[in-house]
Short mmCIF file of C-alpha atoms and ligand atoms in Angstrom, two decimals:
data_model
loop_
_atom_site.label_atom_id
_atom_site.label_comp_id
_atom_site.label_asym_id
_atom_site.label_seq_id
_atom_site.Cartn_x
_atom_site.Cartn_y
_atom_site.Cartn_z
CA MET A 13 -4.85 -14.24 -15.24
CA GLU A 14 -5.18 -15.31 -12.21
CA LYS A 15 -8.14 -14.72 -9.41
CA LEU A 16 -7.51 -14.57 -5.57
CA GLN A 17 -10.48 -14.68 -2.98
CA VAL A 18 -10.31 -12.14 0.44
CA GLY A 19 -12.64 -14.36 2.45
CA LEU A 20 -14.66 -11.90 4.53
CA GLY A 21 -17.88 -13.16 4.54
CA GLU A 22 -20.88 -11.40 2.98
CA ARG A 23 -18.12 -9.39 2.48
CA SER A 24 -15.43 -11.21 0.17
CA TYR A 25 -14.53 -10.30 -2.65
CA PRO A 26 -12.35 -11.57 -5.94
CA ILE A 27 -8.70 -10.52 -6.85
CA TRP A 28 -7.87 -10.60 -11.14
CA ILE A 29 -4.57 -10.26 -11.82
CA GLY A 30 -3.37 -10.26 -15.08
CA GLU A 31 -1.14 -8.32 -18.18
CA GLY A 32 -3.47 -6.65 -20.47
CA ILE A 33 -7.32 -7.52 -18.70
CA LEU A 34 -8.62 -3.92 -18.10
CA ASP A 35 -10.91 -5.29 -21.48
CA ARG A 36 -12.71 -8.04 -18.58
CA LEU A 37 -13.43 -5.38 -16.27
CA GLY A 38 -17.53 -5.60 -17.66
CA GLU A 39 -17.34 -9.42 -16.82
CA ALA A 40 -15.22 -9.19 -13.79
CA LEU A 41 -17.94 -6.12 -12.40
CA ARG A 42 -21.05 -8.38 -13.47
CA GLU A 43 -19.30 -11.94 -12.02
CA ALA A 44 -19.33 -9.77 -8.34
CA GLY A 45 -22.77 -8.38 -8.98
CA PHE A 46 -22.01 -4.91 -9.13
CA PRO A 47 -24.32 -2.14 -10.36
CA ARG A 48 -24.21 -1.24 -14.11
CA ARG A 49 -24.32 2.44 -13.70
CA VAL A 50 -20.79 3.28 -12.31
CA ALA A 51 -18.46 6.42 -11.77
CA VAL A 52 -14.90 6.35 -12.39
CA VAL A 53 -12.52 8.14 -9.91
CA THR A 54 -9.50 9.02 -10.99
CA ASN A 55 -6.26 11.84 -11.43
CA ASP A 56 -5.39 13.53 -14.58
CA THR A 57 -2.10 11.78 -15.01
CA VAL A 58 -3.95 8.17 -14.65
CA GLU A 59 -6.58 9.85 -16.75
CA ALA A 60 -4.61 10.67 -19.99
CA LEU A 61 -3.08 6.79 -19.76
CA TYR A 62 -5.92 4.30 -18.64
CA ALA A 63 -9.86 6.74 -18.84
CA LYS A 64 -9.90 6.00 -22.49
CA PRO A 65 -9.97 1.81 -22.11
CA VAL A 66 -11.59 1.57 -19.19
CA LEU A 67 -14.52 3.53 -20.18
CA GLU A 68 -14.48 1.83 -23.46
CA ALA A 69 -14.95 -1.87 -21.75
CA LEU A 70 -17.42 -0.45 -19.67
CA ARG A 71 -19.74 0.78 -22.26
CA SER A 72 -19.07 -2.13 -24.40
CA ALA A 73 -20.45 -4.51 -21.45
CA ASP A 74 -23.27 -1.68 -21.40
CA TYR A 75 -22.60 0.13 -18.08
CA THR A 76 -23.77 3.80 -18.16
CA THR A 77 -20.42 5.57 -16.98
CA ARG A 78 -19.45 9.31 -15.81
CA LEU A 79 -15.80 10.03 -15.39
CA LEU A 80 -14.95 12.19 -12.06
CA VAL A 81 -11.26 13.47 -12.55
CA LEU A 82 -8.90 14.84 -9.36
CA PRO A 83 -6.13 16.32 -9.29
CA ASP A 84 -3.00 14.40 -9.11
CA GLY A 85 -1.00 14.58 -5.70
CA GLU A 86 -0.72 13.17 -1.95
CA GLU A 87 -1.71 16.81 -0.90
CA TYR A 88 -4.98 16.57 -2.63
CA LYS A 89 -5.38 13.84 -0.63
CA ASN A 90 -7.65 16.01 1.96
CA LEU A 91 -11.47 17.13 3.02
CA ASP A 92 -11.49 19.76 0.16
CA THR A 93 -10.71 17.65 -2.37
CA LEU A 94 -13.37 14.69 -0.71
CA ASN A 95 -15.86 17.57 -0.99
CA SER A 96 -15.24 18.41 -4.53
CA LEU A 97 -15.75 14.76 -5.56
CA PHE A 98 -19.37 14.32 -3.27
CA ASP A 99 -20.12 17.75 -5.32
CA ALA A 100 -19.71 15.91 -8.72
CA LEU A 101 -21.22 13.16 -7.56
CA ILE A 102 -24.56 15.24 -6.64
CA GLU A 103 -24.35 16.71 -9.40
CA ASN A 104 -24.32 13.62 -11.77
CA GLY A 105 -27.31 12.52 -9.91
CA VAL A 106 -25.14 9.46 -9.01
CA ASP A 107 -27.45 7.45 -5.96
CA ARG A 108 -27.53 3.62 -4.54
CA GLY A 109 -28.07 2.24 -7.97
CA TRP A 110 -24.22 3.35 -9.02
CA GLY A 111 -20.73 2.28 -8.15
CA LEU A 112 -17.43 3.79 -7.48
CA ILE A 113 -14.27 2.72 -9.01
CA ALA A 114 -11.22 4.32 -7.99
CA LEU A 115 -8.83 3.80 -11.27
CA GLY A 116 -4.85 4.76 -9.80
CA GLY A 117 -2.50 4.58 -7.47
CA GLY A 118 -2.76 4.29 -3.42
CA VAL A 119 -3.73 7.92 -3.06
CA ILE A 120 -6.93 7.75 -6.07
CA GLY A 121 -7.79 4.36 -3.86
CA ASP A 122 -7.41 5.90 -0.02
CA MET A 123 -9.91 8.91 -1.45
CA ALA A 124 -12.26 7.00 -3.94
CA GLY A 125 -12.75 4.38 -1.32
CA PHE A 126 -13.52 6.20 1.51
CA ALA A 127 -15.99 8.38 -0.57
CA ALA A 128 -17.64 5.36 -1.47
CA ALA A 129 -17.99 4.15 2.24
CA THR A 130 -19.34 7.63 3.23
CA TYR A 131 -21.59 8.93 0.26
CA LEU A 132 -25.51 7.78 0.85
CA ARG A 133 -24.14 6.05 3.74
CA GLY A 134 -22.25 3.60 1.68
CA ILE A 135 -22.86 2.74 -1.95
CA PRO A 136 -20.41 -0.29 -3.95
CA PHE A 137 -16.75 0.45 -4.82
CA SER A 138 -14.33 -1.43 -7.34
CA GLN A 139 -9.97 -1.49 -6.94
CA ILE A 140 -8.44 -0.84 -10.18
CA PRO A 141 -4.73 0.27 -8.74
CA THR A 142 -2.29 1.22 -11.10
CA THR A 143 0.82 1.77 -9.27
CA LEU A 144 2.89 -1.27 -7.93
CA LEU A 145 2.13 -0.06 -4.11
CA ALA A 146 -1.98 0.16 -4.73
CA GLN A 147 -1.64 -3.29 -6.23
CA VAL A 148 0.42 -5.02 -3.39
CA ASP A 149 -1.01 -3.07 -0.71
CA SER A 150 -3.48 -0.08 -0.70
CA SER A 151 -6.21 -1.92 -3.01
CA VAL A 152 -6.77 -5.03 -0.47
CA GLY A 153 -7.46 -5.14 2.52
CA GLY A 154 -10.57 -1.95 2.75
CA LYS A 155 -8.20 1.04 4.21
CA THR A 156 -9.61 4.17 2.98
CA GLY A 157 -9.31 8.09 4.06
CA VAL A 158 -7.58 11.03 3.58
CA ASN A 159 -5.01 13.30 5.24
CA HIS A 160 -5.64 15.77 8.14
CA ARG A 161 -3.68 18.74 8.50
CA LEU A 162 -2.30 17.29 11.79
CA GLY A 163 -1.34 13.93 10.09
CA LYS A 164 -1.84 11.22 7.51
CA ASN A 165 -4.20 8.90 7.24
CA LEU A 166 -6.26 9.98 10.45
CA ILE A 167 -10.13 10.64 8.97
CA GLY A 168 -10.93 7.20 7.30
CA ALA A 169 -13.10 4.00 7.50
CA PHE A 170 -12.40 -0.13 7.34
CA TYR A 171 -14.55 -0.25 3.55
CA GLN A 172 -13.76 -3.28 1.49
CA PRO A 173 -14.00 -3.38 -2.15
CA ARG A 174 -16.45 -5.83 -4.30
CA LEU A 175 -13.85 -6.37 -6.91
CA VAL A 176 -9.73 -5.08 -7.37
CA LEU A 177 -8.70 -5.97 -11.29
CA ILE A 178 -4.86 -5.94 -11.29
CA ASP A 179 -3.56 -5.22 -14.76
CA VAL A 180 0.12 -5.48 -13.89
CA GLU A 181 0.41 -4.17 -17.51
CA THR A 182 -0.70 -0.61 -16.18
CA LEU A 183 3.11 -0.69 -14.79
CA GLN A 184 4.82 -0.54 -17.84
CA THR A 185 3.87 3.44 -17.34
CA LEU A 186 4.80 4.15 -13.97
CA PRO A 187 7.43 5.90 -13.46
CA VAL A 188 10.70 3.74 -11.52
CA ARG A 189 10.51 5.40 -8.92
CA GLU A 190 7.33 4.65 -8.36
CA PHE A 191 8.07 1.22 -9.19
CA SER A 192 11.16 0.59 -6.19
CA ALA A 193 8.77 2.51 -4.09
CA GLY A 194 6.27 -0.79 -4.34
CA MET A 195 8.75 -2.92 -4.23
CA ALA A 196 9.48 -2.31 -0.81
CA GLU A 197 6.35 -3.53 0.09
CA VAL A 198 6.68 -6.54 -2.20
CA ILE A 199 10.17 -7.46 -0.19
CA LYS A 200 8.14 -6.63 3.16
CA TYR A 201 5.97 -9.58 2.80
CA GLY A 202 8.94 -12.07 2.44
CA ALA A 203 10.76 -10.27 4.61
CA ILE A 204 8.04 -11.00 7.66
CA ARG A 205 6.16 -14.21 5.85
CA ASP A 206 7.35 -15.96 3.20
CA ARG A 207 10.60 -17.04 3.59
CA ALA A 208 10.13 -18.82 -0.02
CA PHE A 209 9.08 -15.49 -1.48
CA PHE A 210 12.34 -13.53 0.27
CA SER A 211 14.19 -16.02 -2.11
CA TRP A 212 12.01 -16.09 -5.26
CA LEU A 213 12.46 -12.56 -5.31
CA GLN A 214 16.29 -12.31 -5.04
CA ALA A 215 16.16 -14.85 -7.78
CA LYS A 216 13.59 -12.96 -9.89
CA ALA A 217 14.98 -9.05 -9.39
CA ALA A 218 16.20 -8.77 -12.48
CA ASP A 219 12.91 -10.24 -14.10
CA LEU A 220 11.26 -7.72 -12.18
CA GLN A 221 12.56 -5.27 -13.05
CA ALA A 222 12.40 -5.37 -16.89
CA LEU A 223 8.77 -5.86 -15.78
CA ASP A 224 8.27 -9.67 -16.95
CA ALA A 225 4.62 -9.91 -16.30
CA ALA A 226 4.93 -13.63 -15.64
CA SER A 227 7.21 -12.63 -12.84
CA LEU A 228 4.98 -9.60 -12.29
CA ILE A 229 2.15 -11.51 -12.44
CA ALA A 230 3.63 -14.08 -9.30
CA ALA A 231 4.78 -11.29 -7.42
CA VAL A 232 1.80 -9.40 -7.01
CA ARG A 233 -0.21 -12.69 -6.43
CA THR A 234 2.19 -13.49 -3.90
CA SER A 235 1.55 -10.48 -1.92
CA CYS A 236 -2.27 -10.09 -2.20
CA GLN A 237 -2.33 -13.63 -0.99
CA ILE A 238 0.08 -12.60 2.03
CA LYS A 239 -2.08 -9.54 2.51
CA ALA A 240 -5.37 -11.10 2.26
CA ASP A 241 -4.43 -13.47 4.31
CA ILE A 242 -3.72 -11.58 7.41
CA VAL A 243 -6.85 -9.49 7.14
CA GLU A 244 -9.12 -12.55 6.82
CA ILE A 245 -7.67 -13.31 10.24
CA ASP A 246 -7.63 -9.22 11.79
CA GLU A 247 -9.85 -6.80 9.17
CA LYS A 248 -9.62 -4.00 11.46
CA GLU A 249 -5.49 -4.33 12.67
CA GLY A 250 -6.50 -5.72 16.46
CA SER A 251 -3.27 -7.23 16.85
CA LEU A 252 -2.00 -9.56 13.97
CA ARG A 253 -2.29 -6.92 10.89
CA ALA A 254 -0.09 -4.60 12.75
CA ILE A 255 2.74 -6.77 11.50
CA LEU A 256 2.22 -5.34 7.79
CA ASN A 257 3.75 -2.30 9.69
CA TYR A 258 7.06 -3.93 9.24
CA GLY A 259 10.03 -0.90 8.55
CA HIS A 260 7.12 1.29 9.18
CA THR A 261 7.94 3.01 12.37
CA PHE A 262 11.51 4.64 11.88
CA GLY A 263 10.47 5.21 8.09
CA HIS A 264 7.35 7.25 9.20
CA ALA A 265 10.14 9.25 11.68
CA VAL A 266 12.36 9.21 8.21
CA GLU A 267 9.35 10.89 6.54
CA VAL A 268 8.57 13.29 9.35
CA LEU A 269 12.13 14.66 10.22
CA SER A 270 12.45 15.19 7.06
CA GLY A 271 9.85 16.65 5.46
CA TYR A 272 7.06 14.74 3.58
CA GLY A 273 8.27 14.41 -0.22
CA GLU A 274 12.08 14.30 0.05
CA TYR A 275 11.53 10.54 0.51
CA LYS A 276 8.37 8.37 -1.09
CA HIS A 277 6.83 6.03 1.46
CA GLY A 278 7.90 3.11 0.44
CA GLU A 279 12.34 4.50 0.08
CA ALA A 280 11.11 5.38 4.10
CA VAL A 281 9.69 2.13 4.48
CA ALA A 282 12.80 0.13 2.61
CA ILE A 283 15.29 2.42 5.22
CA GLY A 284 12.73 1.19 7.97
CA MET A 285 13.19 -2.38 7.39
CA VAL A 286 16.54 -2.06 7.01
CA VAL A 287 16.98 -0.83 10.72
CA ALA A 288 13.95 -3.08 11.74
CA SER A 289 16.30 -6.25 10.68
CA ARG A 290 19.41 -4.56 13.02
CA VAL A 291 17.47 -3.83 16.13
CA SER A 292 16.06 -7.39 15.40
CA VAL A 293 20.25 -8.71 15.31
CA GLU A 294 20.76 -6.91 18.57
CA LEU A 295 17.78 -8.51 19.99
CA GLY A 296 19.19 -11.76 19.24
CA LEU A 297 16.04 -12.84 16.84
CA SER A 298 18.03 -12.82 13.92
CA ARG A 299 21.70 -13.10 12.35
CA LYS A 300 23.87 -10.70 11.08
CA GLU A 301 23.92 -12.46 7.37
CA GLN A 302 20.10 -11.88 7.27
CA ALA A 303 20.07 -8.08 8.21
CA GLU A 304 22.09 -8.17 4.95
CA GLN A 305 20.52 -10.33 2.77
CA ILE A 306 17.27 -8.03 3.04
CA ARG A 307 19.71 -4.62 2.35
CA GLU A 308 20.97 -6.20 -0.12
CA LEU A 309 17.85 -7.02 -1.72
CA LEU A 310 16.22 -3.72 -1.04
CA MET A 311 19.51 -2.08 -2.75
CA ARG A 312 19.08 -4.39 -5.85
CA PHE A 313 15.26 -2.13 -6.60
CA SER A 314 17.69 1.03 -6.25
CA LEU A 315 16.28 1.73 -2.47
CA PRO A 316 17.81 3.54 -0.30
CA VAL A 317 18.84 1.89 2.93
CA THR A 318 21.01 4.28 5.08
CA PRO A 319 18.95 6.90 7.33
CA PRO A 320 19.06 10.47 6.62
CA LYS A 321 22.20 11.71 9.36
CA PHE A 322 19.78 13.02 12.47
CA PRO A 323 19.88 13.54 16.12
CA LEU A 324 19.36 9.60 18.04
CA ASP A 325 16.87 11.85 20.16
CA ASP A 326 14.98 13.61 17.09
CA PHE A 327 14.29 10.44 15.73
CA LEU A 328 13.08 8.47 19.25
CA ARG A 329 10.84 11.37 19.28
CA ALA A 330 9.28 11.26 15.95
CA MET A 331 9.00 7.24 16.90
CA GLY A 332 7.42 8.08 19.87
CA ARG A 333 4.10 9.79 18.19
CA ASP A 334 3.78 7.05 15.77
CA LYS A 335 0.68 4.73 16.27
CA LYS A 336 2.41 2.03 17.53
CA VAL A 337 3.17 3.58 20.67
CA LYS A 338 0.59 1.91 23.16
CA GLU A 339 0.35 3.36 26.67
CA GLY A 340 3.81 4.74 26.35
CA VAL A 341 5.73 2.04 25.43
CA LEU A 342 7.13 1.81 21.07
CA ARG A 343 5.89 -1.60 20.24
CA LEU A 344 7.97 -2.65 16.83
CA ILE A 345 7.74 -5.22 14.35
CA LEU A 346 10.76 -7.12 14.31
CA ASN A 347 11.94 -9.79 12.08
CA LYS A 348 12.85 -13.12 13.56
CA GLY A 349 15.55 -14.66 10.70
CA ILE A 350 14.07 -13.54 7.73
CA GLY A 351 10.27 -14.98 7.04
CA ASP A 352 8.59 -14.79 10.38
CA CYS A 353 8.28 -11.53 12.45
CA LEU A 354 6.49 -10.75 15.99
CA ILE A 355 5.61 -7.25 17.86
CA HIS A 356 7.90 -6.66 20.74
CA PRO A 357 7.81 -3.79 23.45
CA ILE A 358 10.79 -1.64 23.36
CA ASP A 359 12.01 -0.47 26.85
CA ARG A 360 14.03 1.90 26.39
CA PRO A 361 14.53 2.28 22.70
CA GLU A 362 17.75 4.56 22.90
CA ASP A 363 19.93 1.96 24.26
CA ILE A 364 18.42 0.00 20.71
CA PHE A 365 18.83 2.65 18.47
CA ALA A 366 22.32 4.09 19.25
CA PRO A 367 24.67 1.25 18.47
CA VAL A 368 21.76 0.56 15.73
CA LEU A 369 22.49 3.99 13.60
CA ASN A 370 26.21 4.20 14.55
CA GLN A 371 26.64 0.74 12.49
CA LEU A 372 24.86 2.55 9.81
CA GLY A 373 27.28 5.55 9.89
CA THR A 374 24.55 7.55 11.02
CA GLN A 375 24.45 9.93 13.56
CA GLY A 376 23.28 8.45 17.07
P1 LIG B 424 -0.20 7.89 -5.73
O1 LIG B 424 -1.39 7.43 -6.01
O2 LIG B 424 -0.03 9.01 -5.38
O3 LIG B 424 0.83 7.36 -7.50
C1 LIG B 424 1.67 7.62 -7.74
C2 LIG B 424 2.15 8.30 -8.61
O4 LIG B 424 2.18 7.67 -9.84
C3 LIG B 424 0.77 9.77 -9.19
O5 LIG B 424 1.68 10.53 -9.38
C4 LIG B 424 0.16 8.96 -10.06
O6 LIG B 424 -0.90 10.08 -10.72
C5 LIG B 424 1.49 8.29 -10.87
N1 LIG B 424 0.43 7.07 -11.08
C6 LIG B 424 -0.72 6.15 -11.16
N2 LIG B 424 -0.47 5.12 -11.62
C7 LIG B 424 0.42 5.45 -12.81
C8 LIG B 424 0.95 4.48 -14.20
N3 LIG B 424 0.31 3.14 -14.14
N4 LIG B 424 1.45 5.49 -14.95
C9 LIG B 424 1.56 5.57 -14.85
N5 LIG B 424 2.08 6.79 -13.28
C10 LIG B 424 0.97 6.60 -12.98
O7 LIG B 424 1.12 6.80 -4.86
P2 LIG B 424 1.01 5.43 -4.02
O8 LIG B 424 2.46 5.32 -4.24
O9 LIG B 424 0.25 4.60 -5.64
O10 LIG B 424 -0.07 5.77 -3.02
C11 LIG B 424 0.38 5.99 -1.91
C12 LIG B 424 -1.18 6.46 -0.89
O11 LIG B 424 -1.72 4.60 -1.00
C13 LIG B 424 -0.90 7.23 0.51
O12 LIG B 424 -1.33 8.41 0.48
C14 LIG B 424 -0.41 5.98 1.69
O13 LIG B 424 -1.17 6.56 2.07
C15 LIG B 424 -1.74 5.16 0.92
N6 LIG B 424 -1.69 4.04 0.78
C16 LIG B 424 -2.51 3.08 1.69
C17 LIG B 424 -3.06 1.54 2.06
C18 LIG B 424 -3.71 1.16 2.82
O14 LIG B 424 -4.04 0.20 3.11
N7 LIG B 424 -4.93 1.94 2.08
C19 LIG B 424 -1.67 1.38 1.88
C20 LIG B 424 -0.52 1.66 1.72
C21 LIG B 424 -0.47 3.15 1.87
N1 LIG B 425 -0.70 -1.23 4.79
C1 LIG B 425 -1.55 -1.56 5.75
C2 LIG B 425 -2.70 -2.33 5.97
O1 LIG B 425 -3.29 -2.54 5.25
O2 LIG B 425 -2.58 -2.95 7.08
#
């Protein structure tokens, strides 16, 4: 079992990472000073797999519990579902003496977190992430929210949890494609922030794919540590935290143009990382072999690395709507070699993206 700390002054919190540690939930909550009455929010898929051990762990530690089950899917991450969650909280008599626990992937974590941030002006919140993406990214750092019909994650709040408890055993039931999508974010941390971690991932790719517990714990720990270090410096994404969006600008364009659902978010980010790494080569920030190493590592986890065929103008338009466009200038996160990165304004995106998309065999 490993413990990390996200250091945010009085809002600091621990991350417990281990294998088969769901039964230690009561102990972890007690140490974190969490309320003795808890509403567990999950979806129907995760309920069937993990509600029982979680509720047993809570009851055996004398917690009063309620289980609130939402429908499974990104399409339910909206204000309607949030309203139904508020109804259930009110009907169950949840007051300020209660805490809320998210049990599931990033969709449940984001939605339950936003509910906790706003219900009764804020009640304590903890995360038990059960997808790799949620374990290495969304459960840490306090971004919560729901989608609006005009865009993803447009309604939300920064609201930090009191505890994140990560049991890598839950990854045993995760569909392989979801696991790979989470690996894209893990590889991202190595590519932008930690050369040694990137090399370690190259060496451990087979063990990780075989879901070897020690390797998973190490990968999740390093990912969470890197994210925690960044969030401690820039919690509200004034500047540095934006580097976590490496691969996301082009990835976002891939998602929009292909229609949401065609690519999983992590898959689109994998394509975006390949494109960003090639742009870095074009701008002399890194070498061709380094871009190739990033592409190869993504491919080892069966992630897509070739952009879909859309006209260059469509990609440029879709990227122009990205959140990282500031005063009309596109700002890309680019890797400097492997293990470092910078935020780079791109004055004439067409001049950079045309050769890169041509190299990658995509219509430019
Ligand atoms: P998800 O929550 O939809 O989970 C993917 C699927 O796996 C779902 O069907 C879910 O029910 C199922 N599942 C979850 N755990 C399982 C398990 N252990 N075994 C079997 N099935 C399981 O998707 P996700 O990739 O975890 O999260 C994506 C969401 O996260 C998006 O809404 C995205 O916006 C958000 N996100 C948030 C942040 C943040 O910082 N808050 C960061 C990245 C992504
Ligand atoms: N997933 C990016 C962030 O948390 O900032």
